[in-house]
Coordinates of N, CA and C and ligand atoms in Angstrom, one line a residue:
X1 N 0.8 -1.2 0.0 CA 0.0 0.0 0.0 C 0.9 1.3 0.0
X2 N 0.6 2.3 -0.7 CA 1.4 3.7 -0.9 C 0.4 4.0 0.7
X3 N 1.3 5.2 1.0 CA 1.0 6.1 1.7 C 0.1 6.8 1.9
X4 N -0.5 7.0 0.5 CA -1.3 8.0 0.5 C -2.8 7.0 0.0
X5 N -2.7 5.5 0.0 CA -3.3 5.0 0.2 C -3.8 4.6 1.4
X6 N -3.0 4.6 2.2 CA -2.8 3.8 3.8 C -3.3 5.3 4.4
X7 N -2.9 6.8 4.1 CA -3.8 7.8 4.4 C -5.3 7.9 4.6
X8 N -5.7 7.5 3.6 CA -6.7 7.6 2.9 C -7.7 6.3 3.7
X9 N -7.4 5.6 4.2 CA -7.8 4.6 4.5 C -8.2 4.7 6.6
X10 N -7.1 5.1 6.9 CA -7.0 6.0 8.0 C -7.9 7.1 8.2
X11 N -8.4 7.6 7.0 CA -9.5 8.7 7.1 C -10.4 8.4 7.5
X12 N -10.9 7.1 6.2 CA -11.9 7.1 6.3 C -12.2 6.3 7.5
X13 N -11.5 5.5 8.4 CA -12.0 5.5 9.9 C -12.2 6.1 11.0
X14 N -11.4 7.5 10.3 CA -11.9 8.6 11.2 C -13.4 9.4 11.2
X15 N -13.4 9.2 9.7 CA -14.8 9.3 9.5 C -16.2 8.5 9.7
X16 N -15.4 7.1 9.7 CA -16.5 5.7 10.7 C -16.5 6.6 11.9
X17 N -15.8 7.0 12.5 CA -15.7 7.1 13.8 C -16.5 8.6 14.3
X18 N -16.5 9.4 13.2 CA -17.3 10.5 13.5 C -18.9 10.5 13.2
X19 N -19.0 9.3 12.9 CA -20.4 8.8 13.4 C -21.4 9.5 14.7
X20 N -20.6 8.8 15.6 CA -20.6 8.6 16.9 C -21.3 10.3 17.3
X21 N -20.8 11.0 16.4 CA -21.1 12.6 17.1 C -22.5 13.0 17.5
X22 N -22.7 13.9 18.0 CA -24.3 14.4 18.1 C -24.7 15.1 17.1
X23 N -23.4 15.5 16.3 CA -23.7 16.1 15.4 C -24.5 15.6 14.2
X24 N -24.1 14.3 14.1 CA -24.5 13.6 13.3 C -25.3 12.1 12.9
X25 N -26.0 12.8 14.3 CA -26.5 11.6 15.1 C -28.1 11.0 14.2
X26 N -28.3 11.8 13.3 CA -29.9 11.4 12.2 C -29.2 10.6 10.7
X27 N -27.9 10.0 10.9 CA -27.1 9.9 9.8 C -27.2 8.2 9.5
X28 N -27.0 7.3 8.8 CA -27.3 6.3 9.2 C -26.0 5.7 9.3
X29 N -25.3 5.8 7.8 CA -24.0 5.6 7.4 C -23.1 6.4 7.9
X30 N -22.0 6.5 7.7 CA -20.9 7.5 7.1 C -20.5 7.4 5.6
X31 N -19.9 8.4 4.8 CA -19.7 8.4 3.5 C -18.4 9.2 3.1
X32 N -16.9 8.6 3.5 CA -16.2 9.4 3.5 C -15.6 9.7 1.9
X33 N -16.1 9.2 1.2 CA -16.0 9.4 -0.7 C -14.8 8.6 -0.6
X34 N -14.9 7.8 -2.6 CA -14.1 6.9 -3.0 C -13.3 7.2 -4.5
X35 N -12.3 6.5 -4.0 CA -11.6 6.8 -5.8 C -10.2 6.4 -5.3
X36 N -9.5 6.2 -6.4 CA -7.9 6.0 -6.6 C -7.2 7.1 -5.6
X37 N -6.3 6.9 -4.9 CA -4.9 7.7 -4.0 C -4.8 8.4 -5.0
X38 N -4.2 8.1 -6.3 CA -3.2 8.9 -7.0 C -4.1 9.6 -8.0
X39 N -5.6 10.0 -7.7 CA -6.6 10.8 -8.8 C -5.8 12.0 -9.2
X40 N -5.7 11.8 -10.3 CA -5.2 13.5 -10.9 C -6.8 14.5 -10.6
X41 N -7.9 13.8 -10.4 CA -8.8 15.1 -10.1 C -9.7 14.8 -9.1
X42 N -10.2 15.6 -8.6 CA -11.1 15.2 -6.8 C -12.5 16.1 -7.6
X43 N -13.4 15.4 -7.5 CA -14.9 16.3 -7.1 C -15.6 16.1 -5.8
X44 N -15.7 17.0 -5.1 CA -16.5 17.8 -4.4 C -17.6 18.2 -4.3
X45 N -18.6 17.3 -3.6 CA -20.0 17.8 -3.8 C -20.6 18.5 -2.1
X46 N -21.6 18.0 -2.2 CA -22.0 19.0 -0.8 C -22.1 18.3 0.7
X47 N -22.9 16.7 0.4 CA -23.5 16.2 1.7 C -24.2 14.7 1.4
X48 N -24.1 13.7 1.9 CA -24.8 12.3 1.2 C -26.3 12.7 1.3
X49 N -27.1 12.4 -0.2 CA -28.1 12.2 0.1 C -29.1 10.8 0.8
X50 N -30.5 10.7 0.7 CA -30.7 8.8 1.0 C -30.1 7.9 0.8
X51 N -29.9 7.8 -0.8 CA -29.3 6.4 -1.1 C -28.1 6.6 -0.8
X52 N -27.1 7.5 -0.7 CA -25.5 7.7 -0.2 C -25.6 7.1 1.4
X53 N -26.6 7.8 2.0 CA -26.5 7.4 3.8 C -26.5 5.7 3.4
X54 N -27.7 5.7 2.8 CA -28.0 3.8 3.2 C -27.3 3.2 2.5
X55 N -25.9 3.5 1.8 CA -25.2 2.4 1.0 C -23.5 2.9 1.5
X56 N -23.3 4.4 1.8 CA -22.2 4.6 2.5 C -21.3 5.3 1.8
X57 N -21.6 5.2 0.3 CA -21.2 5.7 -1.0 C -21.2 7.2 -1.7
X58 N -20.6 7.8 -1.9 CA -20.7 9.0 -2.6 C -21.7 9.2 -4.0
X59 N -22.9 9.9 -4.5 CA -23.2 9.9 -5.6 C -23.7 8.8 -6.2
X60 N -24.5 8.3 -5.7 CA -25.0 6.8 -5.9 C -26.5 7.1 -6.4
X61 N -27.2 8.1 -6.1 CA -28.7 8.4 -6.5 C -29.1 8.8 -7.5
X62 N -29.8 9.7 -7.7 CA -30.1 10.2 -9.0 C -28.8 11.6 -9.6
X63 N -28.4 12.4 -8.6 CA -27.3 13.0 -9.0 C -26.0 12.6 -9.5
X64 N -26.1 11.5 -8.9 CA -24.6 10.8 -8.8 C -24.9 9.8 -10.3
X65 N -26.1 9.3 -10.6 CA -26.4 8.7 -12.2 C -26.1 9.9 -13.4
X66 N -26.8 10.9 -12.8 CA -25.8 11.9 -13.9 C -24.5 12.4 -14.2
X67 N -24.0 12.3 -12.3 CA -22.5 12.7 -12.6 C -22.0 12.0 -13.4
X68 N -22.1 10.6 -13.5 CA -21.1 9.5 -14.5 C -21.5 10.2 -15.7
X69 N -23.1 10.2 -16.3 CA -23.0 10.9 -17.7 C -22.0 11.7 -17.7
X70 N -22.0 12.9 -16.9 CA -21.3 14.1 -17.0 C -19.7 13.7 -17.3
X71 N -19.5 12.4 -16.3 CA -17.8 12.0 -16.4 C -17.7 11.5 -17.6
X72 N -18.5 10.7 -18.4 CA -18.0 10.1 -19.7 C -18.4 11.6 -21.0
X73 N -18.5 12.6 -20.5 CA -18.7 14.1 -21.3 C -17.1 14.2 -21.4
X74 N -16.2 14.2 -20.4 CA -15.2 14.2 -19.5 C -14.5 13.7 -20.4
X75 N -14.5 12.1 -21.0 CA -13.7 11.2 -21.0 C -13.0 10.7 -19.7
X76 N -13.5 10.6 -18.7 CA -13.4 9.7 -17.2 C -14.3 8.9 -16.9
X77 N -13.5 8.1 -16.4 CA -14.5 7.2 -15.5 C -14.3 7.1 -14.2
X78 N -15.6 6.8 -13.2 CA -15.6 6.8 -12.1 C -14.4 6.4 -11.5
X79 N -13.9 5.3 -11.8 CA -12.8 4.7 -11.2 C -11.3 5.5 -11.1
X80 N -11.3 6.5 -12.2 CA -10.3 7.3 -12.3 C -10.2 8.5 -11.3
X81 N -11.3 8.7 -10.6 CA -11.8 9.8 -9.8 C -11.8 9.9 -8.7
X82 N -11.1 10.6 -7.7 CA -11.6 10.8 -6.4 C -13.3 11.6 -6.5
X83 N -14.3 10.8 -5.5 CA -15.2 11.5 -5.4 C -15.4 11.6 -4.0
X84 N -15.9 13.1 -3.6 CA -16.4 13.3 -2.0 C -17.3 14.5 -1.5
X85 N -17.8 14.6 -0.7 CA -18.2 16.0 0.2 C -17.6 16.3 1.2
X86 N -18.2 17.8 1.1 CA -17.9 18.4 2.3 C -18.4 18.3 3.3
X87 N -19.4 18.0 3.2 CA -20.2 16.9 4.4 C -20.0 15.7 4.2
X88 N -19.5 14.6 5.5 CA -19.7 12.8 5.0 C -21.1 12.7 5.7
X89 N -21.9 13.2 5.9 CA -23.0 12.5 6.7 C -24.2 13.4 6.5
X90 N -25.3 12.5 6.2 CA -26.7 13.1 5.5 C -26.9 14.1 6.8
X91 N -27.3 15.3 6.2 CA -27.9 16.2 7.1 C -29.4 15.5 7.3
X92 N -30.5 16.0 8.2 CA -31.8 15.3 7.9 C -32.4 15.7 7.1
X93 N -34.0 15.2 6.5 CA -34.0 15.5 5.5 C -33.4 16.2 4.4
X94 N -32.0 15.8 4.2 CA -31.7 16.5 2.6 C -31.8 18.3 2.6
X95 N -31.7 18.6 4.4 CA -31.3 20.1 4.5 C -29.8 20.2 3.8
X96 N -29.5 22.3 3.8 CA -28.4 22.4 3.5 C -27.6 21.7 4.8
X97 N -26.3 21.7 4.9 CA -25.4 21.5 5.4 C -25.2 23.3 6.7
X98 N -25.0 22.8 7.4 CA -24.8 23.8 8.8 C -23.6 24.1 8.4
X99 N -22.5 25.8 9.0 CA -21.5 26.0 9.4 C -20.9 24.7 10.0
X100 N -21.7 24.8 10.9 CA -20.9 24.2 12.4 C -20.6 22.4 11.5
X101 N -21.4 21.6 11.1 CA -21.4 20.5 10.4 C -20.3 20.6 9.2
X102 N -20.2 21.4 8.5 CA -19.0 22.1 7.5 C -17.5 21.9 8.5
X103 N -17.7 22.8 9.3 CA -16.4 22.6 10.0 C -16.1 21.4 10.7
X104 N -17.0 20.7 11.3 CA -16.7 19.4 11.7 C -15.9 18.3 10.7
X105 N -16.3 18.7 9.7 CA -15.8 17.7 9.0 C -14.9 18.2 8.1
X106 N -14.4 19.3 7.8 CA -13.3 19.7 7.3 C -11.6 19.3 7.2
X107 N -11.5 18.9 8.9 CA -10.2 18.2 8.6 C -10.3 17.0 8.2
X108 N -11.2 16.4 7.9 CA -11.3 15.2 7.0 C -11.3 15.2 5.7
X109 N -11.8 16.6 5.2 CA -11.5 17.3 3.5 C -10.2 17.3 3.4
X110 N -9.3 18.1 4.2 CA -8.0 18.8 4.0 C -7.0 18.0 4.1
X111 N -7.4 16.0 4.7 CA -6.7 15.5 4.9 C -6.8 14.7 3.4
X112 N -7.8 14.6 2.8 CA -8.0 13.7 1.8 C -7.3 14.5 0.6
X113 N -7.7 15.6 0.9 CA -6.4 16.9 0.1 C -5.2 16.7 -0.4
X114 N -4.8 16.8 1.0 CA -3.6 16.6 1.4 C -2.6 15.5 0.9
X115 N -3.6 14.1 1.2 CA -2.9 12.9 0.6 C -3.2 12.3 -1.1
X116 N -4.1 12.8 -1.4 CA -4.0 13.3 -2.6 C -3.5 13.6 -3.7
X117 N -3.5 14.6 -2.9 CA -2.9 16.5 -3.8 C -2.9 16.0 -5.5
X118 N -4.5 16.1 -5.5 CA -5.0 15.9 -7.0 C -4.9 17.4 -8.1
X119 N -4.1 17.7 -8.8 CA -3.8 18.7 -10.0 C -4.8 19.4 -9.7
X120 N -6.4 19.1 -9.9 CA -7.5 19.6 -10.6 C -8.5 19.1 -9.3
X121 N -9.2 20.5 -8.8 CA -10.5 19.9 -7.4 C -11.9 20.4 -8.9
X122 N -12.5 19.9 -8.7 CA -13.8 20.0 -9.1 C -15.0 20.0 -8.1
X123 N -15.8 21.5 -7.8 CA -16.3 21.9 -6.8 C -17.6 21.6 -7.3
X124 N -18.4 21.2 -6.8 CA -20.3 20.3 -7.3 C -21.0 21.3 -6.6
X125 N -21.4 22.7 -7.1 CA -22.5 23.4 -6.0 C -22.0 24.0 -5.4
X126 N -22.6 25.3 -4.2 CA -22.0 26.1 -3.4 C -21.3 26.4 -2.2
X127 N -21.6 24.5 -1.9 CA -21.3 24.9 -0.7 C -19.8 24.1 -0.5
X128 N -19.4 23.6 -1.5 CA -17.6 23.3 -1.8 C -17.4 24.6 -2.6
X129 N -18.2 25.5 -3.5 CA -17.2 26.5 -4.1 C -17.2 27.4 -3.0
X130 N -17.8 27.5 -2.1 CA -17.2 28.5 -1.2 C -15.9 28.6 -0.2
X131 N -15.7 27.3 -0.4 CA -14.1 26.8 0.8 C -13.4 27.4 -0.2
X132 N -13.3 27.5 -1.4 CA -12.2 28.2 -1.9 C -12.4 29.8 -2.8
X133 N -13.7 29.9 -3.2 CA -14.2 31.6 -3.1 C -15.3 31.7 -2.7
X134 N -15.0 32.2 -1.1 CA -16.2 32.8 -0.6 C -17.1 33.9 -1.3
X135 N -18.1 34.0 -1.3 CA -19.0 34.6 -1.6 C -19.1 35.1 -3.1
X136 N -18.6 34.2 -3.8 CA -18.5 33.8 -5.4 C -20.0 33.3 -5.5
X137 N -20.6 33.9 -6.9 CA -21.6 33.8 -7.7 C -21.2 32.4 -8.4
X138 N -21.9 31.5 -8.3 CA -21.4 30.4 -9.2 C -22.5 30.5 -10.6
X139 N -23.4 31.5 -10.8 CA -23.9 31.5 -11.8 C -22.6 32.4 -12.9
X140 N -21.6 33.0 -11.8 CA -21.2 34.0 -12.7 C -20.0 33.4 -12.9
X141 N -19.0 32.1 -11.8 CA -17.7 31.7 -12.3 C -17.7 30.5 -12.6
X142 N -18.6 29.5 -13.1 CA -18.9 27.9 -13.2 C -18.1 28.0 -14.1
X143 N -16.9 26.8 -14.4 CA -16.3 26.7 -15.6 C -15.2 27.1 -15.3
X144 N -15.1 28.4 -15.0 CA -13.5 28.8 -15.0 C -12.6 28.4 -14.0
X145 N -11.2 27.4 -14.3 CA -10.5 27.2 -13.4 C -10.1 28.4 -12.4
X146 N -9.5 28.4 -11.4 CA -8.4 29.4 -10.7 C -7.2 28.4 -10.2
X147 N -6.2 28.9 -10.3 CA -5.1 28.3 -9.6 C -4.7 28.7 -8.5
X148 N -5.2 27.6 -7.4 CA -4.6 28.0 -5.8 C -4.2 27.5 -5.4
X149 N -2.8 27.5 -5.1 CA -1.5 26.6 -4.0 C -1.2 26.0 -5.2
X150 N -1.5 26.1 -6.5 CA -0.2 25.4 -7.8 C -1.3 24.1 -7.9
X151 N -2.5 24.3 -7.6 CA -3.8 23.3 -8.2 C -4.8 23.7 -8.7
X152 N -5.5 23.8 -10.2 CA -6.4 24.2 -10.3 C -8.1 23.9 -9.7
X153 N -8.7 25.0 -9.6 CA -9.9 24.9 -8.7 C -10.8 25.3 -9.5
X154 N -12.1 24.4 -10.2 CA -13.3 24.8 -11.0 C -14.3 24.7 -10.4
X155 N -15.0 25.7 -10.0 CA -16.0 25.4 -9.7 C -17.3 25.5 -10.5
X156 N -18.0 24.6 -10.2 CA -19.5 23.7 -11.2 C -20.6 23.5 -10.6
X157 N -21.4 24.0 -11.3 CA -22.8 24.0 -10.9 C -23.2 22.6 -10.3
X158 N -23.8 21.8 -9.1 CA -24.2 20.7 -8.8 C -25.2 20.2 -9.9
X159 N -24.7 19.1 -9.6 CA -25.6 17.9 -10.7 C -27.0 18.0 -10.7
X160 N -27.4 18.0 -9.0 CA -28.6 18.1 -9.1 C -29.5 19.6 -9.3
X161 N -28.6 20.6 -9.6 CA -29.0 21.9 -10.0 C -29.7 21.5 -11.6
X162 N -29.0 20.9 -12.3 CA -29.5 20.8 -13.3 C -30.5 19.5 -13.4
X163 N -30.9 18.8 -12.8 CA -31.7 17.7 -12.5 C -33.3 18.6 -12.4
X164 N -33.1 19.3 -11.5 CA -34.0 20.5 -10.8 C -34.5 21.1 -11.9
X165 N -33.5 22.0 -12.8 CA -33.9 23.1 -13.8 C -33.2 22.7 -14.8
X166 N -33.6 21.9 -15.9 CA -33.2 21.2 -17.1 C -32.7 22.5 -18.2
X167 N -32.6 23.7 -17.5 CA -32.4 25.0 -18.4 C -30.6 24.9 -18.0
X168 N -30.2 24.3 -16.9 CA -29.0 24.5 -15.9 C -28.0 23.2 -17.3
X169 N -29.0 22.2 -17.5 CA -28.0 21.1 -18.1 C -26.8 21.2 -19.7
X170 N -27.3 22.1 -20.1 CA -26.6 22.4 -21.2 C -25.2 23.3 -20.9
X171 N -25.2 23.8 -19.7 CA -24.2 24.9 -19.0 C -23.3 23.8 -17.8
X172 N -23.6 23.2 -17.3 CA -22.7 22.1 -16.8 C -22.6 21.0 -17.9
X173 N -23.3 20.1 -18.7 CA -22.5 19.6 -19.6 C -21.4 20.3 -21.0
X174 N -21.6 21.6 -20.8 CA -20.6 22.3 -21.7 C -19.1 22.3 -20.6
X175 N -19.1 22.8 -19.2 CA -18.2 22.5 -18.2 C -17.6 21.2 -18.0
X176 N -18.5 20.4 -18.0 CA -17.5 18.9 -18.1 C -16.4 18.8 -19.2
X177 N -17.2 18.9 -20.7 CA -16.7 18.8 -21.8 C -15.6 19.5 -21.8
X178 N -15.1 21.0 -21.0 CA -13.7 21.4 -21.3 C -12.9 20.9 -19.7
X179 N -13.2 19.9 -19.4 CA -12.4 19.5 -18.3 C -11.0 18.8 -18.8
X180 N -11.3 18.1 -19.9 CA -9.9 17.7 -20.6 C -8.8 18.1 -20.5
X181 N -9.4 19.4 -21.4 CA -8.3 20.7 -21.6 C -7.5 21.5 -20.1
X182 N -8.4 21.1 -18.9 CA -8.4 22.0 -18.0 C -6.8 21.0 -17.3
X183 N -7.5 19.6 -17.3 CA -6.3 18.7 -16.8 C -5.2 18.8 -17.6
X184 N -5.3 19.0 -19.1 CA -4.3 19.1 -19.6 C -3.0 20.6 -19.3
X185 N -4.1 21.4 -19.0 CA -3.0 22.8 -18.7 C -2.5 22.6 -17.5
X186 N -3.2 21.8 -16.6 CA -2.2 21.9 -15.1 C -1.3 20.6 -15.2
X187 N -1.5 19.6 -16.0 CA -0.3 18.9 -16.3 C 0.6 19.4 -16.7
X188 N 0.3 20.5 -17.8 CA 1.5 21.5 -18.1 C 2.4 22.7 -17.3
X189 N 1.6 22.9 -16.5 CA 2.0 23.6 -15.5 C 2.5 23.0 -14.9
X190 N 2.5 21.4 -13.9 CA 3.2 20.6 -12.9 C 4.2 20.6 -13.5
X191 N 4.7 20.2 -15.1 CA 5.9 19.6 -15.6 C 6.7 20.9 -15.6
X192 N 6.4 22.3 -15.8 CA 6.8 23.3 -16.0 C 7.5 23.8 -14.5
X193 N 6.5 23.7 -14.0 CA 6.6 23.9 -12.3 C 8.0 23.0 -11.8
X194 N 7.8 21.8 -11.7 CA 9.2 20.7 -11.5 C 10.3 20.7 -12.1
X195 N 10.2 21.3 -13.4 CA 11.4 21.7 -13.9 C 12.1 23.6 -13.5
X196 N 11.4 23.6 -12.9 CA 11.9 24.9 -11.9 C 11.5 26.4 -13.3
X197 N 10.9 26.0 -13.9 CA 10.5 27.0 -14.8 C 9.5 27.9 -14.3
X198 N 8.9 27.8 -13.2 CA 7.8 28.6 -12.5 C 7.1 28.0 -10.9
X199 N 6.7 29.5 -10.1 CA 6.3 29.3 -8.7 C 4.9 29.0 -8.7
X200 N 4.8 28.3 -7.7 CA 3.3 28.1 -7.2 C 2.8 29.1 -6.7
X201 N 1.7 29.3 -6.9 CA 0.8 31.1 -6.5 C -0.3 30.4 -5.6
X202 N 0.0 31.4 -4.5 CA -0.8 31.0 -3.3 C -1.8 31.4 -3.4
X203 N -2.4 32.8 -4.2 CA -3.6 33.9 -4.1 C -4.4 33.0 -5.7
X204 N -5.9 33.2 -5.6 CA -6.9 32.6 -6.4 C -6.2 33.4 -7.4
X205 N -6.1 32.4 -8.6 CA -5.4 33.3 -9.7 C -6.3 32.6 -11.1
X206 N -7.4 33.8 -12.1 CA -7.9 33.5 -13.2 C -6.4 33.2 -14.1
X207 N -7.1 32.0 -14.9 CA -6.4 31.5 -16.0 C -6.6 32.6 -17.3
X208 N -5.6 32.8 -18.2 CA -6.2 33.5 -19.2 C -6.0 32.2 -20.5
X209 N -5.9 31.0 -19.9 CA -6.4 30.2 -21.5 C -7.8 30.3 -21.9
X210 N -8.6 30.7 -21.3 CA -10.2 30.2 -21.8 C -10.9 31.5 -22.0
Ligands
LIG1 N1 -25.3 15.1 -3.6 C1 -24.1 15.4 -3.1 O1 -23.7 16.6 -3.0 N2 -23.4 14.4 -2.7 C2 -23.7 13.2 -2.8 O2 -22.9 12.3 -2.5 C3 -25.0 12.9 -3.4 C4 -25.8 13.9 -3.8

């Protein structure tokens, strides 16, 4: 096992274990999201819905049957992908997600990050685009990468946004479709980067390829 497999693995029993909370005490499962250690990209959605609580799974319901559409838009497959939230545990009924619930489980985000450290995060909805631009219009920046800490960060309309309002689907399946391109430029940038050709930029920084 790599490291950052045996990380990852360690999470996710920390996340069994954050069960136990009162916070999350209407939850049935836990759902600390799944995919390859070495994902060159992570998506980020909000919070497990039903079928996520009762199977333990990330994106397993009706959002999560689109997102695959969306990933083979992509040219990805599930298996290629880290997938997770920012919440692991169903809020009740399919409320948003609390602050306080957000924060609880954030060192479990930062740690799957961490071990990770996937090129490209793909943000599902507002309440993962906000950990990295607060109070960002996601009707106004969906699509456009930023590069923060030397990783690009897109944030994308949630699946089930457009499930909701079938006016939303043609504007996230255009977003998937240039994700290719997106992984392709920060491959270009890592190789550029390691050959000491350029620094990592800590401040949200617009791309001007697109
Ligand atoms: N919606 C989410 O944000 N996450 C899931 O896992 C399922 C639906």
């Amino acid at each position: 096992m790599t490291a950052a497999e045996d990380a990852l693995v360690r999470i996710a029993e920390d996340v069994q274990q954050g069960l136990q909370s009162d916070l999350f005490r209407s939850a049935t499962n836990a759902v600390p999201g799944e995919g390859p250690a070495d994902a060159k990209i992570m998506f980020i959605g909000e919070a497990p819905g039903f079928h996520e609580d009762r199977q333990g799974r990330p994106f397993v319901g009706a959002a999560g049957q689109f997102l695959d559409e969306l990933l083979s838009l992509a040219h990805l497959k599930r298996s290629d992908v880290f997938i997770t939230n920012i919440v692991k545990y169903r809020p009740p009924n399919n409320r948003d997600p609390t602050p306080e619930e957000i924060a609880a489980c954030k060192p479990y985000l930062d740690q799957q990050i961490a071990a990770i450290d996937p090129r490209v995060i793909v943000t599902l909805g507002r309440f993962s685009m906000n950990r990295w631009f607060p109070g960002g219009k996601i009707t106004r920046i969906h699509g456009q990468p930023r590069r923060v800490e030397g990783r690009l960060i897109v944030p994308m309309l949630h699946p089930a946004a457009a499930l909701h309002r079938p006016e939303n689907r043609p504007l996230i399946e255009a977003d998937f479709r240039r994700l290719p391109e997106i992984l392709a430029e920060a491959e270009r940038h890592e190789t550029e980067a390691s050959s000491g050709s350029d620094t990592d930029d800590q401040e949200p920084q617009q791309l001007s390829l697109f």
